[in-house]
CSV table of C-alpha atoms in Angstrom, one decimal:
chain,number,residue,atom,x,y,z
A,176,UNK,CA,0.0,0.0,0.0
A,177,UNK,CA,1.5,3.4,-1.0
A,178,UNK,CA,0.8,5.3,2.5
A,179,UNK,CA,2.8,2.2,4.3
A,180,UNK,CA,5.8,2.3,2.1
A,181,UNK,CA,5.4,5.9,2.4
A,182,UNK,CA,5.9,6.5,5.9
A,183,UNK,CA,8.1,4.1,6.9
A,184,UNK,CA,10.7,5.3,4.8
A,185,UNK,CA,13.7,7.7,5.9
A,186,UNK,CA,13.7,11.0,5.2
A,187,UNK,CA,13.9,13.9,7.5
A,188,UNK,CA,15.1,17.5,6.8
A,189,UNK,CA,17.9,17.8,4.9
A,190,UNK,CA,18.2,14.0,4.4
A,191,UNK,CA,15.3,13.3,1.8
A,192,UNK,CA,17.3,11.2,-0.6
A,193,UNK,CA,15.2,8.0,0.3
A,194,UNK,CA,11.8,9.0,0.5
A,195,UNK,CA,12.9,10.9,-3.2
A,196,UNK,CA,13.9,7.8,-4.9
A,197,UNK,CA,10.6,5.9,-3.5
A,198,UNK,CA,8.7,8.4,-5.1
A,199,UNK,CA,10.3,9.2,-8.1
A,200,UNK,CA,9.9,5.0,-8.8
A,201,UNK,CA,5.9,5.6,-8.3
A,202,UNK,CA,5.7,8.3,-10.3
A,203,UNK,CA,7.8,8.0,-12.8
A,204,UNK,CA,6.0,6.3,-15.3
A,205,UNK,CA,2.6,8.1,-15.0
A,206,UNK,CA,4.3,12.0,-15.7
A,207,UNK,CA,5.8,13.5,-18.5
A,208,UNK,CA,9.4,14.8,-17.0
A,209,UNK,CA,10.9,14.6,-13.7
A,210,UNK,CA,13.9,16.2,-12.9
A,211,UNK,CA,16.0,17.2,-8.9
A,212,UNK,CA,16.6,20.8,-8.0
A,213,UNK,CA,19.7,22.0,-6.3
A,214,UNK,CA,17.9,21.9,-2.8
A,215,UNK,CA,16.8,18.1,-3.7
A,216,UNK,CA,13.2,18.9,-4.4
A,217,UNK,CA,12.0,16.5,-6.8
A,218,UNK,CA,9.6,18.3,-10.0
A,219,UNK,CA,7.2,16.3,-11.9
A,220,UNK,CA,5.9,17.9,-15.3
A,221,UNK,CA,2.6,16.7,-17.2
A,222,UNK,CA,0.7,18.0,-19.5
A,223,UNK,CA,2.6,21.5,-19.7
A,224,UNK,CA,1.6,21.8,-23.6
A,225,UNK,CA,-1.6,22.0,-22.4
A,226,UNK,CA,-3.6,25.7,-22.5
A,227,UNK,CA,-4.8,26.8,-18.7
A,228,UNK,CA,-4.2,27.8,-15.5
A,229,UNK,CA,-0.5,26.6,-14.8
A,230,UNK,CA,-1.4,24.5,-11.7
A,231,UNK,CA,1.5,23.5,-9.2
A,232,UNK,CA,0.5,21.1,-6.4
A,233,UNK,CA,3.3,20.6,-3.6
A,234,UNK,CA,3.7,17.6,-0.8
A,235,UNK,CA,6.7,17.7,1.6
A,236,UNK,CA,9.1,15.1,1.9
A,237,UNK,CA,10.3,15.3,4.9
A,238,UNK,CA,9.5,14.2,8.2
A,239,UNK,CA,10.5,16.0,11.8
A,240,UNK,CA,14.2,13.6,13.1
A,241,UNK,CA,17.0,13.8,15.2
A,242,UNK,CA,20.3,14.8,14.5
A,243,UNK,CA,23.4,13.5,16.2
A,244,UNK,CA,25.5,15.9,17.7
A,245,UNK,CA,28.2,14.5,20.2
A,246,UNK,CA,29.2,10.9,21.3
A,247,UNK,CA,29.7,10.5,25.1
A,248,UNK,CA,32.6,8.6,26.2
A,249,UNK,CA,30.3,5.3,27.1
A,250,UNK,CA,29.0,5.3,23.8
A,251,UNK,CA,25.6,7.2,24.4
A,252,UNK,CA,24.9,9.8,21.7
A,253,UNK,CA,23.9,13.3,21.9
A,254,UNK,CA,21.2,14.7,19.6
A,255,UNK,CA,19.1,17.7,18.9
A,256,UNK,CA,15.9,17.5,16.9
A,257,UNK,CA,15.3,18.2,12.7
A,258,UNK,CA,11.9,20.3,13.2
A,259,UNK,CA,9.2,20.7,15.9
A,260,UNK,CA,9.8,17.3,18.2
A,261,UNK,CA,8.5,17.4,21.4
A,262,UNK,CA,11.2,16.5,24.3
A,263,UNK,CA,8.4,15.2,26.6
A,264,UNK,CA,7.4,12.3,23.8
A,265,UNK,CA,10.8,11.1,23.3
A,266,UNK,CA,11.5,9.0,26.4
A,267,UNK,CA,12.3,5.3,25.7
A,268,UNK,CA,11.2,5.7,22.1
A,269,UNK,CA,13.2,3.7,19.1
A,270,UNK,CA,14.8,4.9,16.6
A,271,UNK,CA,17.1,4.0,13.2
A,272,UNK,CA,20.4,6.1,12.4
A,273,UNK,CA,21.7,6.9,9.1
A,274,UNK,CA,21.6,4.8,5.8
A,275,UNK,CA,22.6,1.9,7.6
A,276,UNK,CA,19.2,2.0,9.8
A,277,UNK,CA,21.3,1.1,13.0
A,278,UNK,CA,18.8,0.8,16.0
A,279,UNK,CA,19.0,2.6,19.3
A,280,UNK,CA,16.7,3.7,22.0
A,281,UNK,CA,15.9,7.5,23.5
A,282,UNK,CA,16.8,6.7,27.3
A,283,UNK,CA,17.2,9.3,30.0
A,284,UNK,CA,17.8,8.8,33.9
A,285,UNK,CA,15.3,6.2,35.2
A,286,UNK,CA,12.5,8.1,37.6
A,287,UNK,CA,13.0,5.8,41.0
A,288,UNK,CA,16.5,8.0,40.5
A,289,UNK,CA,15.1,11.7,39.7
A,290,UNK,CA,14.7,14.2,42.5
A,291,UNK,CA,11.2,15.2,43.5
A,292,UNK,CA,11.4,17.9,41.4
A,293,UNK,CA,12.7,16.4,38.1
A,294,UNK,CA,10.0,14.3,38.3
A,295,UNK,CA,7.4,17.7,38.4
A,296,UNK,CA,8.3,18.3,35.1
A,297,UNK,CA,9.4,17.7,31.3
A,298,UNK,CA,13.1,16.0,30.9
A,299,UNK,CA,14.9,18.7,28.8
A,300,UNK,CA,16.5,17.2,25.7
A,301,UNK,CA,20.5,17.9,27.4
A,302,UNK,CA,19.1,15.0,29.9
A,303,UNK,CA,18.1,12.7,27.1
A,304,UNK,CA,20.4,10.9,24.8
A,305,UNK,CA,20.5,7.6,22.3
A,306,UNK,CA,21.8,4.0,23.4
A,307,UNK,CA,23.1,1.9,20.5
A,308,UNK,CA,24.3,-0.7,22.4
A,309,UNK,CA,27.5,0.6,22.2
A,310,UNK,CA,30.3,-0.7,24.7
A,311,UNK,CA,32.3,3.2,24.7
A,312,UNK,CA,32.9,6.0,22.0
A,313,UNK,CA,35.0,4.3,20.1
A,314,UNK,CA,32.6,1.7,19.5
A,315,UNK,CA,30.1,4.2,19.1
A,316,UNK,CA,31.8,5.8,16.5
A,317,UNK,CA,32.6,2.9,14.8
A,318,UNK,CA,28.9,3.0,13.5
A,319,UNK,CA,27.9,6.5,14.2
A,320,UNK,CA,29.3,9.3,13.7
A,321,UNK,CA,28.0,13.2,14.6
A,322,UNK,CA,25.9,14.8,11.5
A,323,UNK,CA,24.1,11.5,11.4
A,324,UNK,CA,20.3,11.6,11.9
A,325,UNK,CA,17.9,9.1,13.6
A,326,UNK,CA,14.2,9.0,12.5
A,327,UNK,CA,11.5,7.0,14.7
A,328,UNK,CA,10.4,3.6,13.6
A,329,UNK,CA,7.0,3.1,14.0
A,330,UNK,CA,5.5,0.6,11.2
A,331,UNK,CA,2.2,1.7,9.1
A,332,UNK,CA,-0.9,-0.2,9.8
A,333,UNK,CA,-4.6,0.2,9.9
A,334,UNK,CA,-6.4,0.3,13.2
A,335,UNK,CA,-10.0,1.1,14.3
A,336,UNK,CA,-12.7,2.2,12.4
A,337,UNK,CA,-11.1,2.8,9.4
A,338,UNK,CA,-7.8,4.6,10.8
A,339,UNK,CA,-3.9,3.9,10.2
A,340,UNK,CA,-1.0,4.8,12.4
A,341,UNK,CA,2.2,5.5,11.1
A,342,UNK,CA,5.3,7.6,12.0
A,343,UNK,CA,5.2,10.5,9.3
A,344,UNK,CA,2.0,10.9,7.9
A,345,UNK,CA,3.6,14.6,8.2
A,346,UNK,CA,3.6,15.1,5.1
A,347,UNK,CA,3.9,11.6,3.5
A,348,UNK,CA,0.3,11.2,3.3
A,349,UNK,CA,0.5,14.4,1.3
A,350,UNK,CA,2.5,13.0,-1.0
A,351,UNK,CA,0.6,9.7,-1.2
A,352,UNK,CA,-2.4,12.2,-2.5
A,353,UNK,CA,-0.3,13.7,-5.4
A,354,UNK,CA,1.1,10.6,-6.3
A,355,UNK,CA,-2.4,9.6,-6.6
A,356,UNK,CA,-3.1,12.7,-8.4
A,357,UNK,CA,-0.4,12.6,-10.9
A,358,UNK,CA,-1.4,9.2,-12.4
A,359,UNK,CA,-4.2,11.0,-13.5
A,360,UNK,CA,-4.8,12.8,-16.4
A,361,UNK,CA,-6.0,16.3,-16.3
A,362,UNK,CA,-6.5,19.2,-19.7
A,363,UNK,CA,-4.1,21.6,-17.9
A,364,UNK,CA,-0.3,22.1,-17.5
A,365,UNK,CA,0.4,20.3,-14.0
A,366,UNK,CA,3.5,20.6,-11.6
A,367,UNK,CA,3.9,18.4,-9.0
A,368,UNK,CA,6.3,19.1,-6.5
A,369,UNK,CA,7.6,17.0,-3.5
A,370,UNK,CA,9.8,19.5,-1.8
A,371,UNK,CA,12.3,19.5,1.2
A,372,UNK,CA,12.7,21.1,4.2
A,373,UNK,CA,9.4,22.1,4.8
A,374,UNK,CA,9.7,20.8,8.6
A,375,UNK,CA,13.2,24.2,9.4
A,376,UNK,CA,11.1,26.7,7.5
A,377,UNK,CA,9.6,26.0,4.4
A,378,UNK,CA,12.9,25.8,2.3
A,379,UNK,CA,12.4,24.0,-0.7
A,380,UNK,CA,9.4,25.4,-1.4
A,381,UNK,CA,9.9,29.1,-2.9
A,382,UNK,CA,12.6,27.9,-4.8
A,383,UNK,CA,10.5,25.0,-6.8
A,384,UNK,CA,7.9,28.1,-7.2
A,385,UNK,CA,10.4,30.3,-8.6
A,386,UNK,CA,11.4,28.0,-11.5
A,387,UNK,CA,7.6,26.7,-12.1
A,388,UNK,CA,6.3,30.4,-11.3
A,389,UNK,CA,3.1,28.4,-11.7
A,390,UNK,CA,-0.2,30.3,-12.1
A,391,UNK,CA,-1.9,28.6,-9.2
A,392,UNK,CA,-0.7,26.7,-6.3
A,393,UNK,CA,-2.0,24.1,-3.5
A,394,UNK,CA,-0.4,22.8,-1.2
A,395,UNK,CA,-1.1,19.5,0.4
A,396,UNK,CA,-0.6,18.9,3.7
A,397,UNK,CA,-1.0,17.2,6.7
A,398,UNK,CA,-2.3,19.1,9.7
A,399,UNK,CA,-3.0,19.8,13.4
A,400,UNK,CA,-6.1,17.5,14.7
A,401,UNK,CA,-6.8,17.9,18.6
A,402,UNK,CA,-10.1,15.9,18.5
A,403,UNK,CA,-9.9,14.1,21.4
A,404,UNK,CA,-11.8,14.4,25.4
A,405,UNK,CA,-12.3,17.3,26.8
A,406,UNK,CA,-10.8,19.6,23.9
A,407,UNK,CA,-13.1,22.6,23.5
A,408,UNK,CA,-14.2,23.2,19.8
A,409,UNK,CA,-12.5,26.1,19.1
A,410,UNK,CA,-9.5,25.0,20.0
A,411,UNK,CA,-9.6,21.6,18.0
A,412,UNK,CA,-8.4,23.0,14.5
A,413,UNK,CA,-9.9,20.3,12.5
A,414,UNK,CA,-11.7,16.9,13.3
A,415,UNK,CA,-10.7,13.4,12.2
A,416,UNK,CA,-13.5,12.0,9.7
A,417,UNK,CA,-14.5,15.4,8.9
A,418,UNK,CA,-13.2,15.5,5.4
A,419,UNK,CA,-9.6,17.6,4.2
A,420,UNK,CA,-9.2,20.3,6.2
A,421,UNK,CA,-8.7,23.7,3.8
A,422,UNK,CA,-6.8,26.8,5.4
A,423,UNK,CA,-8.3,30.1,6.4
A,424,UNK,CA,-5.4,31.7,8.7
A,425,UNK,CA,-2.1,30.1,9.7
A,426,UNK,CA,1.4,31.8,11.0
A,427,UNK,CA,2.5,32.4,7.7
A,428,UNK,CA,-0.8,33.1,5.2
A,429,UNK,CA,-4.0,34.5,5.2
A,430,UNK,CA,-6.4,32.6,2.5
A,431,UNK,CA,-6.9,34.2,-0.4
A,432,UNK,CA,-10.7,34.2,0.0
A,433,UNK,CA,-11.6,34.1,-4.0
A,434,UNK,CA,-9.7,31.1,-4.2
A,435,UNK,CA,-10.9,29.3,-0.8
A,436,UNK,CA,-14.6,29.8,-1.5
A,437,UNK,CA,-14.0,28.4,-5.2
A,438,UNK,CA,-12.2,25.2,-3.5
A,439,UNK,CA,-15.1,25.3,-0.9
A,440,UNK,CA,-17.9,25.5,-3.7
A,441,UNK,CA,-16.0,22.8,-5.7
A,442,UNK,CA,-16.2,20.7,-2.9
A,443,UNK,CA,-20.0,21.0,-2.4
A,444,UNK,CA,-20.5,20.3,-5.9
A,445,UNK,CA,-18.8,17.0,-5.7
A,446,UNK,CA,-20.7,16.0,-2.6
A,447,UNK,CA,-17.1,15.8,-0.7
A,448,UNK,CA,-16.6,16.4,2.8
A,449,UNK,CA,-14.6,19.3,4.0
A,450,UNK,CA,-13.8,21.4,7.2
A,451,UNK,CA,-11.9,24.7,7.9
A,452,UNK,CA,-8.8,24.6,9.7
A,453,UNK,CA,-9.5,26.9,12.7
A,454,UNK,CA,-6.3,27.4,14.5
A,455,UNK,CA,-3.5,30.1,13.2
A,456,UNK,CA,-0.6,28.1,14.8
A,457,UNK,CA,1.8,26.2,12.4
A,458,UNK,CA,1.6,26.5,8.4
A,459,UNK,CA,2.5,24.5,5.4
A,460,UNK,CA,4.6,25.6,2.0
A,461,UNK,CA,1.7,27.3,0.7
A,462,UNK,CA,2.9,30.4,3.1
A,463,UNK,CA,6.2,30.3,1.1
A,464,UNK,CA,4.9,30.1,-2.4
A,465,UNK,CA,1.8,32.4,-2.3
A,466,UNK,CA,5.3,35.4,-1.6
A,467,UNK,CA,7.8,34.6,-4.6
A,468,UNK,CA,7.6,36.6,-7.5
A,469,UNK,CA,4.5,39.2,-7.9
A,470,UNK,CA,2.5,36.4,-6.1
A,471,UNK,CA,0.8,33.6,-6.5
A,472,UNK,CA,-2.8,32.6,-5.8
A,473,UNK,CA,-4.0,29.5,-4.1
A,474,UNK,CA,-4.1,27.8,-0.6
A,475,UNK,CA,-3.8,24.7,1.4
A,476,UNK,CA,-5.6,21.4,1.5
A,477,UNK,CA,-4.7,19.2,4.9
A,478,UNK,CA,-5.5,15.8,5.8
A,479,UNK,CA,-6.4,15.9,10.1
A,480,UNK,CA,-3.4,14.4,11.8
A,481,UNK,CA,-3.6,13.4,15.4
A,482,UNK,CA,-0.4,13.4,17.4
A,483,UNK,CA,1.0,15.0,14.6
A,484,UNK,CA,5.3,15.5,14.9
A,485,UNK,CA,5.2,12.6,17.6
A,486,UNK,CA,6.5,9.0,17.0
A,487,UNK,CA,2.9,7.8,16.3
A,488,UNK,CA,0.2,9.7,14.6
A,489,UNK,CA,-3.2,8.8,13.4
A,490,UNK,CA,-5.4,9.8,10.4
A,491,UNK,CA,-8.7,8.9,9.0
A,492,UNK,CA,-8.4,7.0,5.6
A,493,UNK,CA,-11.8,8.1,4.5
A,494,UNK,CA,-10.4,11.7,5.1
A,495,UNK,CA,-7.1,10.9,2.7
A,496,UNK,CA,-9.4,9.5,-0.3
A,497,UNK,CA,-11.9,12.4,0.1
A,498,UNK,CA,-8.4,14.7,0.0
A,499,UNK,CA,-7.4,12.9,-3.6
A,500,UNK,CA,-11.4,13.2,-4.5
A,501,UNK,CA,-11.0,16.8,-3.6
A,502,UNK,CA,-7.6,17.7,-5.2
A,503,UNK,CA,-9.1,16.2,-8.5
A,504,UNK,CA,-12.4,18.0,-8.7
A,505,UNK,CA,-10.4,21.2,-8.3
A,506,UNK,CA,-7.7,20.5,-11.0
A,507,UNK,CA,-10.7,19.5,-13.1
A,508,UNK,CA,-12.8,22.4,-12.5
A,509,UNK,CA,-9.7,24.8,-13.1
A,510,UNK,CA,-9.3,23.1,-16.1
A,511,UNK,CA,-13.4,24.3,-17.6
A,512,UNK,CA,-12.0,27.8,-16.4
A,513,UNK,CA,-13.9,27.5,-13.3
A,514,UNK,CA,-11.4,29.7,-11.4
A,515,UNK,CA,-9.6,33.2,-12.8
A,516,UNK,CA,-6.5,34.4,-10.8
């Protein structure tokens, strides 16, 4: 299944060579041209004979990680995280380092041995560090070496009522929906970009929208879902089940409204399921796209991810098919000129 070998492939910022040649083998055969940029973004082209809108739909690559930064004398290694990670989910979790996938474990001092007050609060990240098994540093470093980077190893499945848990549906179930989407055929010029970076500040994007300097651009993404007990509703962003969540506010964009009620009316019109995101924290590429050049219109479509950025998250699989169902009744209504910029 594409969202299983998806997320349980390597790839965190700055290290997306992996999850880039897993892709590029899906794709490959269903678009026209694909080609690398000098940041590693990897561009699809199809259709771009084609009269209409120049559409460019972006998916990350890359996933939040570690990075090694120091190896301690008895071996243990030092790290400080690729992207938003949490300190207080990282206790005891696995994790695989480098190309050669070697295994280790987040420990920190057990809590029969922390003071009373340790024990009131969060383990800061300079009390947590990696076991490898390693005897000392120079068996350490015989396997590891600093500039290496870990990524946690949870395996995709399906659990529930129609969910799956996996380690990076941030943004690799993105990606799954324009892979889906670019084996599709569509009577407009289409980018598809899986970009890097996204997770240390939207890098790879403007750059891929520079050279493209597409007419309109989505970006798909997956996004904050506090669902769960007890949270009040305005402070649940979006709701798992609910349908792809499209963005009104975030930290770095402010729909454009023409565009989101077009995506909103498109979406009524195919009978598919959508929500409003309805938090401003966090953002996705679309905030460094809509700025290169003299502009570009557009927005974000986001499939609900619980525990998003921690070792395990969980989505709805009828939201991630109604998010390829949506992203395809856009591209085809842009392509009957349903849309002007």
């Amino acid at each position: 299944m594409l969202l299983k070998t998806l997320t349980e492939v390597m790839g965190p910022s700055g290290f997306e060579d992996e999850i880039r040649d897993v892709i590029r083998q899906e794709v490959g055969a269903h678009v026209d041209r694909h080609y690398t940029d000098v940041l590693g973004s990897l561009i699809c082209e199809k259709g771009i004979e084609k009269s209409g809108p120049k559409v460019l739909l972006d998916a990350h690559m890359d996933e939040v990680g570690l990075m090694i930064v120091h190896v301690e004398e008895n071996g243990l290694l030092r790290f400080r995280p690729l992207g938003g990670v949490d300190p207080r989910v990282l206790v005891s979790k696995p994790v695989q380092i480098g190309t050669a996938k070697r295994y280790g474990v987040i420990g920190a001092k057990p809590i029969h041995l922390q003071s009373a007050s340790e024990r009131t609060q969060p383990l800061p990240l300079n009390k947590l560090f990696i076991d490898i098994g390693a005897k000392d540093k120079e068996d350490a470093l015989s396997v590891v070496q600093p500039g290496d980077v870990a990524v946690f190893t949870t395996k995709y499945e399906e659990i529930g009522e129609g969910c799956a848990k996996a380690k990076s549906f941030d943004d690799r179930v993105g990606c799954a929906v324009l892979v889906e989407t670019l084996k599709k055929t569509f009577d407009l010029p289409l980018y598809g970009a899986f970009t890097v970076q996204e997770e240390v500040g939207l890098r790879g994007a403007g750059p891929v929208a520079f050279r493209v300097q597409p007419d309109i651009a989505i970006a798909i993404e997956g996004t904050v879902c506090f669902d769960v007990v007890d949270a009040p509703g305005h402070g649940q962003s979006t709701v798992l089940g609910q349908g792809p969540a499209l963005t009104v506010y975030d930290a770095q964009t402010i729909a454009d409204r023409r565009f989101l009620e077009f995506m909103m009316a498109t979406a009524e019109k195919y009978n598919i399921p959508y929500q409003l995101r309805r938090v401003k924290g966090g953002s996705n590429d679309y905030g460094a796209i809509h700025k290169v050049r003299g502009g570009i219109v557009g927005g974000g479509i986001s499939v609900p991810v619980r525990y998003i950025h921690a070792p395990a998250q969980v989505i709805s699989l009828e939201d991630y098919h109604n998010t390829i169902r949506l992203v395809s009744a856009i591209l085809t209504e842009l392509a009957k000129g349903g849309f002007t910029a």
